[in-house]
XYZ file of N, CA and C in Angstrom:
795
model
N 4.069 -43.659 12.968
C 4.610 -44.537 13.695
C 5.712 -45.468 13.637
N 6.223 -44.923 12.200
C 7.205 -45.869 11.850
C 9.274 -45.194 12.314
N 8.772 -43.943 12.419
C 9.373 -43.197 12.762
C 9.717 -43.819 14.016
N 8.897 -43.552 14.718
C 8.549 -44.110 16.019
C 9.402 -45.607 16.655
N 9.310 -46.415 15.609
C 10.019 -47.885 15.595
C 11.108 -47.627 15.487
N 11.591 -46.912 14.256
C 13.113 -46.775 13.939
C 14.373 -45.924 14.828
N 13.564 -44.807 15.815
C 13.885 -43.841 16.770
C 14.070 -45.643 18.007
N 13.298 -45.725 18.269
C 14.055 -47.320 19.189
C 14.614 -47.685 19.156
N 14.717 -48.684 17.923
C 15.870 -49.509 17.082
C 17.422 -48.636 17.659
N 17.159 -47.131 17.070
C 18.581 -47.053 17.670
C 18.903 -46.842 19.006
N 17.958 -46.663 19.102
C 18.247 -46.134 20.774
C 18.995 -47.572 21.538
N 18.732 -48.945 20.530
C 18.594 -49.742 21.889
C 20.411 -50.032 21.042
N 21.127 -49.633 20.010
C 22.015 -49.948 19.557
C 23.119 -48.596 19.076
N 22.836 -47.714 19.635
C 23.494 -46.842 20.314
C 24.382 -46.930 21.124
N 25.100 -46.225 21.526
C 26.228 -46.690 22.976
C 25.577 -46.038 23.722
N 25.113 -46.125 25.464
C 24.232 -45.743 26.138
C 24.604 -44.323 26.369
N 23.776 -43.717 26.880
C 24.438 -42.109 27.319
C 24.048 -41.785 29.064
N 24.671 -41.820 29.664
C 24.848 -42.124 31.199
C 23.556 -40.678 31.980
N 22.827 -40.568 32.973
C 23.044 -39.891 33.531
C 24.301 -39.004 33.999
N 24.286 -37.268 33.294
C 25.699 -37.087 34.183
C 25.553 -36.411 35.912
N 26.614 -36.701 36.159
C 27.018 -36.258 37.779
C 26.315 -35.226 38.513
N 26.827 -34.243 37.466
C 26.585 -32.400 38.146
C 25.275 -32.159 37.809
N 24.113 -33.527 37.458
C 22.619 -32.935 36.515
C 21.673 -33.028 38.148
N 22.457 -32.894 38.716
C 21.376 -32.994 40.223
C 22.289 -31.372 40.846
N 22.858 -30.756 40.746
C 23.649 -29.413 40.756
C 23.111 -28.496 40.550
N 21.051 -28.365 40.911
C 21.505 -27.205 40.154
C 21.510 -25.161 40.941
N 21.949 -24.737 39.639
C 22.686 -23.469 40.486
C 22.044 -22.754 41.799
N 20.323 -22.583 41.435
C 19.608 -22.076 42.584
C 19.699 -22.946 44.099
N 20.237 -22.862 44.752
C 19.890 -23.926 46.278
C 19.390 -22.591 47.145
N 19.091 -21.682 46.684
C 18.235 -21.110 48.417
C 17.673 -21.537 49.083
N 17.503 -21.612 50.546
C 16.039 -22.176 50.875
C 15.576 -20.915 51.961
N 13.903 -21.307 51.661
C 13.193 -20.465 52.426
C 12.270 -21.454 53.291
N 12.316 -20.293 54.717
C 11.104 -21.524 54.869
C 11.350 -23.038 55.795
N 12.294 -22.995 55.989
C 12.732 -24.478 55.333
C 12.817 -25.135 54.407
N 12.017 -24.412 53.212
C 12.348 -25.412 51.882
C 13.313 -25.453 51.238
N 14.366 -26.526 50.928
C 15.082 -26.230 50.643
C 15.447 -26.005 49.009
N 16.053 -26.036 47.984
C 15.963 -25.679 46.325
C 14.928 -24.982 46.432
N 14.697 -23.510 47.075
C 12.890 -23.022 47.541
C 12.296 -22.888 45.707
N 12.939 -21.881 44.807
C 12.145 -21.620 44.198
C 12.273 -22.762 42.789
N 12.954 -23.911 42.655
C 12.598 -25.053 42.429
C 11.686 -25.896 42.322
N 11.149 -25.596 44.026
C 10.344 -26.189 44.532
C 9.007 -26.042 44.525
N 8.944 -24.673 44.810
C 7.910 -23.822 44.960
C 7.196 -23.370 43.012
N 7.708 -23.130 42.128
C 7.350 -23.046 40.819
C 6.755 -24.227 40.384
N 6.715 -25.436 41.096
C 5.642 -26.550 40.384
C 4.327 -25.850 40.975
N 4.435 -24.711 41.462
C 2.865 -24.501 41.723
C 1.994 -24.605 39.913
N 2.912 -24.018 39.493
C 1.566 -23.810 37.887
C 1.587 -25.356 37.393
N 1.967 -26.262 37.418
C 1.402 -27.246 36.961
C 0.565 -27.711 38.165
N 0.164 -27.899 39.709
C -0.848 -27.952 39.664
C -1.992 -27.431 39.553
N -1.815 -25.666 39.583
C -2.846 -24.605 38.713
C -3.894 -25.216 38.050
N -2.668 -25.600 36.475
C -3.597 -25.863 35.522
C -3.565 -27.371 35.198
N -3.299 -28.356 36.177
C -3.870 -29.947 35.982
C -4.833 -29.877 37.074
N -4.568 -28.963 37.658
C -6.693 -28.921 38.262
C -7.785 -28.423 37.212
N -7.117 -26.770 36.809
C -7.778 -26.110 35.755
C -8.436 -27.684 34.607
N -7.487 -27.817 34.043
C -7.775 -28.756 32.714
C -8.396 -29.710 33.325
N -8.404 -30.159 34.471
C -9.350 -31.987 35.174
C -10.926 -31.456 35.417
N -10.826 -30.133 35.575
C -11.988 -29.497 35.937
C -12.628 -28.678 34.630
N -11.911 -28.505 33.719
C -12.579 -28.158 32.497
C -13.380 -29.562 32.005
N -12.657 -30.340 31.956
C -12.876 -31.874 31.444
C -14.037 -32.369 31.747
N -13.844 -32.691 33.112
C -14.941 -32.738 33.742
C -16.400 -32.128 33.762
N -15.921 -31.551 33.321
C -17.292 -30.228 32.833
C -17.959 -30.592 31.488
N -17.359 -30.990 30.737
C -17.249 -31.082 29.307
C -18.349 -32.361 29.740
N -17.544 -33.503 30.061
C -18.804 -34.789 30.350
C -20.273 -34.390 30.294
N -20.369 -33.347 31.308
C -21.708 -33.024 31.801
C -22.428 -32.797 30.995
N -21.647 -31.673 29.933
C -22.185 -30.510 29.138
C -23.017 -31.376 27.862
N -24.189 -31.676 27.447
C -24.496 -32.356 26.797
C -25.027 -31.157 25.099
N -24.122 -30.243 25.188
C -23.956 -28.815 24.302
C -22.260 -29.118 24.046
N -21.661 -29.315 24.441
C -20.343 -28.813 24.474
C -19.676 -28.927 22.775
N -18.971 -28.387 22.636
C -17.808 -27.645 21.319
C -16.361 -28.464 21.186
N -15.933 -28.462 22.471
C -14.367 -29.188 22.353
C -14.530 -30.509 21.081
N -15.273 -31.271 22.254
C -14.654 -32.658 21.434
C -16.108 -33.066 19.907
N -16.126 -33.845 19.080
C -17.213 -34.365 18.214
C -16.870 -35.555 18.910
N -16.892 -36.233 19.217
C -17.392 -37.635 20.640
C -16.252 -37.598 21.774
N -17.149 -37.484 22.463
C -17.097 -36.868 24.275
C -15.624 -37.770 24.425
N -15.507 -39.455 23.642
C -14.486 -40.137 24.100
C -12.572 -39.886 24.159
N -13.381 -38.809 22.955
C -11.520 -38.159 22.974
C -11.263 -37.122 23.678
N -12.052 -37.364 24.937
C -11.048 -36.718 26.206
C -9.736 -37.745 26.780
N -10.304 -38.655 26.491
C -9.444 -39.236 27.430
C -7.838 -39.266 27.245
N -7.377 -39.213 26.109
C -5.884 -38.543 26.340
C -5.374 -37.111 27.178
N -6.768 -36.460 27.087
C -6.465 -35.136 27.712
C -6.478 -35.084 28.819
N -7.529 -35.844 29.416
C -7.568 -36.656 31.161
C -6.607 -36.351 31.726
N -5.735 -37.334 30.707
C -4.398 -38.502 31.100
C -3.297 -37.235 31.192
N -2.974 -36.332 30.028
C -2.182 -35.005 30.314
C -2.474 -34.274 31.274
N -3.688 -33.593 31.172
C -4.087 -33.099 32.690
C -3.848 -33.649 34.147
N -3.850 -35.060 34.108
C -3.398 -35.881 35.439
C -1.825 -35.592 35.675
N -1.324 -36.341 34.178
C 0.225 -36.280 34.032
C 1.213 -34.560 34.735
N 0.133 -33.899 33.923
C 0.562 -32.487 34.793
C 0.868 -32.671 36.720
N -0.713 -32.560 36.649
C -0.969 -32.312 38.231
C 0.215 -33.552 38.897
N 0.247 -34.758 38.397
C 1.080 -35.269 38.942
C 2.662 -34.885 38.848
N 3.207 -34.445 38.105
C 4.081 -33.901 37.464
C 4.345 -32.615 38.364
N 3.298 -31.873 39.458
C 3.552 -31.333 40.185
C 4.223 -31.629 41.660
N 3.834 -32.962 42.119
C 4.126 -33.240 42.955
C 5.599 -34.189 42.675
N 5.831 -35.101 41.654
C 7.399 -35.256 41.624
C 8.170 -34.648 41.544
N 8.162 -33.496 41.006
C 8.757 -32.443 40.562
C 9.334 -31.752 41.559
N 8.297 -31.403 42.873
C 8.378 -30.649 43.916
C 9.414 -31.523 44.857
N 9.085 -32.363 44.180
C 9.753 -33.744 45.292
C 11.311 -33.949 45.035
N 10.871 -34.085 43.845
C 12.341 -34.406 43.290
C 13.406 -33.287 43.769
N 13.175 -31.376 43.521
C 13.965 -30.514 44.124
C 13.991 -30.309 45.320
N 12.817 -31.423 46.082
C 13.241 -31.104 47.507
C 14.627 -32.289 47.911
N 14.643 -32.710 47.344
C 15.951 -33.658 46.995
C 16.191 -34.291 45.946
N 16.816 -33.520 45.934
C 17.361 -34.252 44.182
C 18.413 -35.160 43.799
N 18.104 -36.559 43.587
C 18.432 -37.335 43.352
C 17.872 -38.446 42.235
N 18.572 -39.756 42.053
C 17.970 -40.491 41.053
C 16.658 -40.932 41.264
N 16.511 -41.384 42.483
C 15.262 -42.481 42.997
C 14.318 -41.606 43.539
N 14.261 -39.703 43.657
C 13.574 -38.736 43.366
C 12.815 -38.587 41.472
N 13.583 -38.297 41.399
C 13.997 -38.066 39.570
C 13.088 -38.886 39.255
N 12.772 -39.722 39.951
C 12.203 -40.596 38.913
C 10.457 -40.449 38.417
N 10.907 -39.884 40.435
C 8.556 -39.599 40.669
C 8.747 -38.017 39.511
N 9.629 -37.981 39.207
C 9.776 -36.051 37.720
C 9.795 -37.021 36.677
N 9.788 -37.802 36.244
C 10.140 -37.653 34.829
C 9.034 -39.034 34.283
N 8.490 -39.641 35.411
C 7.426 -40.947 34.969
C 6.239 -40.409 34.412
N 5.197 -39.333 35.172
C 4.530 -38.605 34.322
C 4.994 -37.272 33.639
N 6.067 -37.064 33.358
C 6.451 -36.378 32.269
C 6.266 -37.252 30.763
N 6.777 -38.367 30.772
C 6.737 -39.525 29.986
C 5.447 -39.864 29.069
N 4.785 -39.835 30.646
C 3.293 -40.705 30.286
C 1.976 -39.162 29.642
N 2.320 -37.742 29.690
C 2.020 -36.739 29.451
C 2.374 -36.798 27.948
N 3.303 -36.739 27.944
C 4.013 -36.515 26.388
C 3.312 -37.462 25.120
N 3.136 -38.594 25.775
C 2.554 -39.951 25.521
C 1.155 -39.678 24.986
N 0.516 -39.013 26.100
C -1.145 -38.995 25.923
C -1.418 -38.054 24.842
N -0.158 -36.664 24.769
C -0.421 -35.864 23.271
C -0.427 -36.334 22.812
N 0.787 -37.306 22.152
C 0.984 -37.704 20.874
C -0.270 -38.539 20.398
N -0.884 -38.863 21.524
C -2.199 -39.488 21.415
C -3.370 -39.170 20.821
N -3.529 -37.733 21.957
C -4.380 -36.845 20.967
C -4.271 -36.506 19.717
N -2.962 -35.915 19.410
C -2.939 -35.339 17.879
C -2.999 -36.571 17.383
N -2.541 -37.516 17.871
C -3.203 -39.095 16.136
C -4.547 -39.115 16.199
N -5.381 -38.619 17.226
C -6.825 -38.817 17.166
C -7.134 -37.758 16.769
N -6.535 -36.734 16.744
C -7.673 -35.272 15.741
C -7.233 -35.285 15.068
N -6.011 -35.775 14.190
C -5.253 -35.681 12.820
C -5.994 -37.003 11.974
N -5.441 -38.273 12.551
C -5.713 -39.639 12.092
C -6.978 -39.842 11.960
N -7.584 -40.404 12.882
C -8.390 -40.658 13.399
C -8.704 -40.833 15.014
N -10.031 -41.397 14.683
C -10.478 -41.132 16.535
C -10.131 -42.762 16.968
N -10.590 -43.710 16.040
C -10.207 -45.204 16.491
C -8.816 -45.155 16.854
N -7.757 -44.849 15.454
C -6.374 -45.518 15.749
C -5.406 -44.292 17.274
N -6.369 -43.018 17.197
C -5.486 -42.538 18.318
C -5.578 -43.039 20.048
N -6.880 -43.316 20.208
C -7.638 -44.425 21.363
C -7.354 -45.495 20.695
N -6.419 -46.121 20.263
C -6.357 -47.846 20.470
C -4.270 -47.381 20.438
N -4.104 -46.947 20.404
C -2.519 -46.329 20.402
C -2.074 -45.796 21.861
N -2.923 -45.000 22.345
C -3.165 -44.509 23.556
C -2.291 -45.239 24.947
N -2.856 -46.286 24.667
C -2.410 -47.042 26.011
C -0.895 -47.827 25.715
N -0.629 -47.925 24.047
C 0.750 -48.506 23.361
C 1.567 -47.706 24.199
N 1.032 -46.425 23.786
C 2.066 -45.309 23.623
C 2.589 -44.854 25.172
N 2.034 -45.290 26.246
C 1.664 -44.362 27.295
C 2.896 -45.802 28.051
N 2.469 -47.086 27.646
C 3.164 -48.486 28.501
C 5.074 -48.079 27.582
N 4.897 -47.464 26.521
C 6.206 -47.132 26.056
C 6.677 -45.970 26.102
N 6.307 -45.336 27.428
C 6.421 -43.897 28.347
C 6.939 -44.464 29.660
N 6.659 -45.236 29.977
C 6.303 -45.929 31.085
C 8.148 -46.669 31.180
N 7.545 -47.390 30.186
C 9.453 -48.015 30.274
C 10.505 -47.845 29.684
N 10.369 -46.318 29.055
C 11.369 -45.920 28.917
C 11.935 -45.024 30.545
N 11.201 -44.679 30.929
C 11.617 -43.935 32.675
C 12.354 -45.501 33.172
N 11.699 -46.209 33.269
C 11.726 -47.655 34.114
C 12.590 -48.230 34.097
N 13.125 -48.018 32.510
C 14.917 -48.264 31.902
C 15.886 -48.242 32.575
N 15.504 -46.401 32.035
C 16.708 -45.704 32.560
C 17.043 -45.729 34.512
N 15.814 -45.974 35.609
C 16.059 -45.894 36.154
C 16.904 -47.725 36.573
N 16.412 -48.973 36.183
C 16.745 -49.971 36.382
C 18.644 -49.692 35.719
N 18.867 -49.090 34.846
C 19.992 -48.771 34.393
C 20.907 -48.206 35.269
N 20.679 -47.327 36.319
C 21.341 -46.451 37.110
C 21.816 -47.279 38.178
N 20.642 -47.897 38.365
C 20.541 -48.855 39.816
C 21.913 -50.332 39.412
N 21.956 -50.617 38.399
C 22.756 -51.210 37.473
C 24.226 -51.106 37.570
N 24.535 -49.889 37.847
C 25.537 -48.920 37.803
C 25.759 -48.981 36.766
N 24.984 -48.831 35.242
C 25.494 -48.625 33.929
C 24.030 -47.597 33.347
N 24.017 -46.854 34.049
C 23.384 -45.719 33.289
C 23.204 -45.273 31.453
N 21.697 -45.194 31.382
C 21.417 -45.678 29.766
C 20.326 -44.646 30.335
N 20.294 -43.120 28.853
C 19.631 -42.261 29.017
C 19.028 -42.387 27.764
N 19.242 -43.387 27.033
C 18.911 -43.510 25.182
C 17.442 -43.782 25.287
N 16.678 -44.590 26.328
C 15.076 -44.879 25.516
C 14.869 -43.652 26.145
N 14.630 -42.943 27.609
C 13.665 -41.342 27.959
C 13.995 -41.265 26.454
N 15.734 -40.615 26.164
C 15.343 -40.017 25.379
C 15.321 -39.477 24.003
N 15.019 -40.149 23.181
C 14.400 -41.205 22.386
C 13.214 -41.214 22.446
N 12.619 -41.610 23.312
C 10.657 -41.562 23.843
C 9.887 -39.711 23.527
N 11.327 -38.998 24.045
C 11.109 -37.735 24.639
C 10.951 -36.829 23.459
N 12.003 -37.095 22.846
C 12.240 -36.391 21.067
C 11.206 -36.732 20.593
N 11.237 -38.118 20.266
C 10.300 -38.756 19.194
C 9.060 -38.660 19.440
N 8.736 -38.154 19.900
C 6.855 -37.889 20.556
C 6.415 -36.099 20.101
N 8.096 -35.735 20.644
C 7.716 -33.807 20.651
C 8.096 -33.873 18.532
N 8.618 -34.644 17.551
C 8.428 -34.372 16.593
C 7.603 -35.077 15.835
N 7.414 -35.949 16.229
C 5.987 -36.197 15.410
C 4.669 -35.105 15.304
N 4.121 -34.820 16.863
C 3.141 -34.015 17.021
C 4.146 -33.222 15.691
N 4.938 -32.792 15.780
C 4.831 -31.422 14.836
C 4.661 -32.179 13.788
N 5.354 -32.963 13.001
C 5.374 -33.939 11.896
C 3.397 -33.576 11.630
N 3.171 -34.678 12.344
C 1.121 -34.626 12.340
C 0.838 -33.218 11.988
N 1.324 -32.056 12.958
C 0.893 -30.745 12.767
C 0.816 -30.251 10.974
N 1.941 -30.486 10.795
C 2.337 -29.920 10.072
C 1.560 -30.447 8.350
N 1.443 -32.575 8.338
C 1.212 -32.643 7.380
C -0.744 -32.975 6.776
N -0.979 -32.795 8.829
C -2.501 -33.427 8.350
C -3.335 -32.524 9.341
N -3.605 -32.166 8.423
C -4.979 -30.822 9.170
C -5.699 -30.956 10.109
N -6.140 -30.768 10.915
C -6.984 -31.008 12.475
C -8.374 -31.002 12.273
N -9.211 -31.617 12.547
C -10.436 -31.744 12.196
C -11.136 -30.246 13.071
N -10.459 -29.476 14.387
C -10.800 -28.191 14.788
C -10.391 -27.136 14.215
N -10.765 -25.995 14.542
C -10.448 -24.600 14.585
C -9.386 -24.309 15.875
N -8.200 -23.779 15.520
C -7.173 -23.258 16.584
C -5.974 -24.630 16.310
N -5.948 -25.307 15.292
C -5.519 -26.332 15.292
C -3.359 -26.133 15.218
N -3.553 -24.531 14.701
C -2.306 -24.066 14.580
C -1.234 -23.660 15.942
N -2.621 -23.862 17.137
C -1.726 -23.689 18.961
C -1.336 -25.002 18.837
N -0.603 -26.386 18.494
C -0.358 -27.299 19.353
C 0.997 -27.109 19.054
N 1.225 -25.878 17.556
C 2.802 -25.391 17.624
C 3.016 -24.505 18.882
N 2.206 -23.299 18.697
C 2.714 -22.951 20.086
C 3.439 -23.418 21.166
N 2.219 -24.338 21.856
C 2.802 -25.359 22.808
C 4.033 -26.029 22.519
N 3.922 -26.629 21.524
C 5.303 -27.300 21.402
C 6.436 -26.061 21.423
N 6.085 -25.086 20.555
C 7.447 -23.684 21.007
C 7.693 -23.647 22.344
N 6.650 -23.184 22.821
C 6.637 -23.184 24.282
C 7.460 -24.341 25.598
N 7.118 -25.392 24.764
C 8.313 -26.313 25.396
C 9.313 -26.218 25.209
N 9.747 -26.084 24.060
C 10.976 -25.969 23.718
C 12.351 -25.058 24.365
N 11.372 -24.035 24.428
C 12.162 -22.389 25.276
C 12.113 -23.014 26.780
N 11.393 -23.745 27.295
C 11.574 -24.157 28.478
C 12.380 -25.276 28.685
N 13.177 -26.121 27.691
C 14.223 -27.240 27.607
C 15.107 -26.290 27.636
N 15.304 -25.298 26.589
C 15.900 -24.351 26.709
C 16.965 -23.718 27.717
N 15.927 -22.868 28.619
C 15.901 -22.275 29.911
C 16.701 -23.232 30.192
N 16.121 -24.857 30.436
C 16.802 -25.964 31.813
C 18.673 -25.757 31.567
N 18.736 -25.851 30.091
C 19.990 -25.944 29.420
C 21.107 -24.193 30.346
N 20.527 -23.302 30.345
C 20.974 -22.366 30.167
C 20.462 -21.770 32.027
N 21.157 -22.724 32.655
C 20.138 -22.786 34.146
C 21.078 -21.776 34.795
N 22.341 -21.944 34.480
C 23.279 -21.143 35.783
C 23.664 -19.704 34.692
N 23.382 -19.725 33.487
C 24.077 -17.814 32.376
C 22.781 -17.807 33.028
N 21.428 -17.970 33.288
C 20.356 -17.092 33.846
C 20.164 -16.325 35.118
N 20.898 -17.327 35.828
C 20.804 -17.337 37.162
C 21.777 -15.914 37.952
N 22.816 -15.898 36.483
C 23.621 -15.333 36.584
C 23.529 -13.696 36.361
N 22.570 -13.627 35.401
C 21.594 -11.985 34.711
C 20.748 -11.388 36.144
N 21.370 -11.532 36.744
C 20.531 -10.957 38.242
C 20.300 -11.205 39.629
N 20.429 -12.742 39.349
C 20.613 -13.784 40.243
C 18.912 -13.806 41.077
N 18.298 -13.726 40.564
C 16.544 -13.420 39.914
C 16.117 -15.132 40.473
N 15.695 -14.881 39.006
C 15.717 -16.145 38.735
C 16.542 -17.713 38.249
N 16.657 -18.409 38.294
C 17.255 -19.596 37.685
C 16.889 -20.228 36.037
N 17.621 -20.517 35.269
C 16.648 -21.470 34.187
C 16.151 -22.832 34.149
N 15.774 -23.276 36.071
C 15.228 -24.641 35.522
C 13.985 -24.441 36.158
N 14.527 -23.311 37.133
C 12.730 -22.339 37.537
C 12.668 -21.598 36.336
N 13.285 -20.753 35.555
C 12.362 -20.487 34.279
C 11.560 -21.321 33.373
N 12.034 -22.607 33.828
C 12.233 -23.768 32.520
C 10.076 -24.301 33.287
N 10.644 -24.179 34.585
C 9.206 -24.327 35.167
C 7.857 -23.518 34.482
N 8.304 -22.461 34.764
C 7.487 -21.623 34.084
C 6.960 -22.026 33.542
N 8.012 -21.269 32.157
C 7.565 -21.912 30.394
C 7.016 -23.077 30.021
N 7.394 -24.741 31.107
C 6.539 -25.206 30.712
C 4.990 -25.422 31.047
N 4.725 -24.760 32.133
C 3.406 -24.458 32.998
C 2.741 -23.937 31.896
N 2.787 -22.583 30.881
C 2.535 -21.572 30.477
C 2.001 -22.328 29.277
N 2.848 -23.506 28.351
C 2.941 -24.088 27.793
C 1.009 -25.177 27.480
N 1.258 -26.138 28.935
C 0.098 -26.696 28.792
C -0.960 -26.050 29.409
N -1.124 -25.075 29.720
C -1.822 -23.817 29.634
C -2.860 -23.074 28.464
N -1.675 -23.246 27.248
C -1.743 -22.873 25.811
C -2.931 -23.852 25.648
N -2.611 -24.926 25.674
C -2.894 -26.430 25.408
C -4.113 -26.136 25.786
N -4.554 -26.043 27.081
C -6.059 -25.474 28.006
C -7.216 -24.844 27.219
N -6.124 -23.575 27.024
C -6.543 -22.351 26.174
C -7.554 -22.508 24.771
N -5.940 -23.967 24.206
C -6.782 -24.486 22.838
C -8.378 -24.987 22.789
N -7.962 -26.578 24.148
C -9.188 -26.781 24.065
C -10.821 -25.956 24.344
N -10.679 -24.804 24.952
C -11.670 -23.461 25.733
C -12.112 -23.554 24.370
N -11.451 -22.950 23.388
C -11.503 -21.465 21.970
C -12.480 -22.888 21.181
N -11.778 -23.402 20.878
C -11.821 -24.616 19.688
C -13.264 -25.002 19.372
N -13.290 -24.836 18.285
C -14.609 -25.347 17.419
C -14.630 -26.301 16.294
N -15.389 -27.739 16.096
C -15.216 -28.793 15.302
C -15.297 -27.955 13.610
N -14.957 -28.419 13.077
C -14.191 -27.706 11.799
C -15.226 -28.716 10.749
N -15.069 -30.176 10.946
C -15.710 -31.424 9.768
C -16.746 -31.789 11.210
N -17.748 -32.645 10.292
C -18.618 -33.452 10.757
C -17.737 -35.211 10.791
N -17.655 -35.670 11.061
C -17.547 -37.415 12.208
C -18.817 -37.857 10.931
N -18.007 -38.471 9.822
C -18.865 -39.150 8.711
C -20.454 -40.128 9.398
N -19.021 -40.385 9.887
C -19.925 -42.507 10.705
C -19.069 -42.817 12.455
N -19.455 -41.264 13.632
C -18.281 -41.790 14.771
C -17.944 -43.114 15.372
N -19.266 -43.948 15.251
C -19.619 -45.324 15.486
C -17.911 -45.733 15.034
N -18.143 -45.766 13.497
C -17.079 -46.728 12.720
C -15.413 -46.072 13.163
N -15.248 -44.562 13.299
C -14.309 -43.655 13.849
C -13.659 -44.429 14.702
N -14.974 -44.343 16.333
C -13.794 -44.657 17.684
C -13.968 -46.252 18.161
N -15.428 -46.585 17.584
C -15.817 -48.299 17.679
C -16.385 -47.735 19.567
N -16.757 -46.330 19.763
C -17.169 -46.574 21.189
C -18.680 -46.081 21.556
N -18.933 -45.953 22.050
C -20.421 -45.325 22.468
C -20.066 -43.577 22.495
N -21.242 -42.973 21.479
C -21.289 -41.508 20.658
C -22.223 -40.952 21.159
N -22.955 -41.515 22.557
C -24.739 -40.895 22.388
C -24.317 -38.939 23.009
N -22.937 -38.846 23.270
C -23.047 -37.545 23.831
C -21.927 -36.733 22.399
N -21.898 -37.291 21.288
C -21.085 -36.832 20.459
C -21.680 -35.520 19.617
N -21.705 -34.648 19.087
C -22.000 -33.944 18.473
C -21.410 -33.998 16.561
């Protein structure tokens, strides 16, 4: 967390990075059935699907007294926020790509920032401690929300500054990778998180190559591919939860979590 604090300080002192004016000009602007930017809009269905499936899975776990996904059922909290954020991304991103501008981009970026912070909290829960991760969850979410609000506020002031948003996104990913590398998970399939991050990184790379990918055959653009790859990354997270089991027992769930553990395993 010290690294996270250092990067926030750097974001405050470095020269502001404005939102590029050309950001909203995606290469694939084809419209079908009166839907502008059709493929960038419709590709958000993957987030809708995986968000709903993830939330249904977590709801069923709450009612399953023999579930093996979590040692303590309260560990679901970060993942509930992750999949709820993915569901909101499907709406916010579709709204943005229907009418690309800063005011709609806000609703795309907000759930992404919340979801990344919740995933970081989940990683802390599983590799550092349940109590530490659950306590960090609301603070991390507030930091994520603040980074998006600060960016949009700066745009409204005519001095766009992406520093905090970029730092929060980058730092959360780096911290998740570092935690995965330095601290073993209490669950099987702990390495799956690296595959999730790798897919997300590939999605961001496809976003940068929006036009070159489209020019390969004018079938799919890099940004549409980004949506599909990011959706697969979230599905990889869900697959990890479905298949994993506890490797080591929590010695005292009450001391670790400070929560009701009537459904712990």
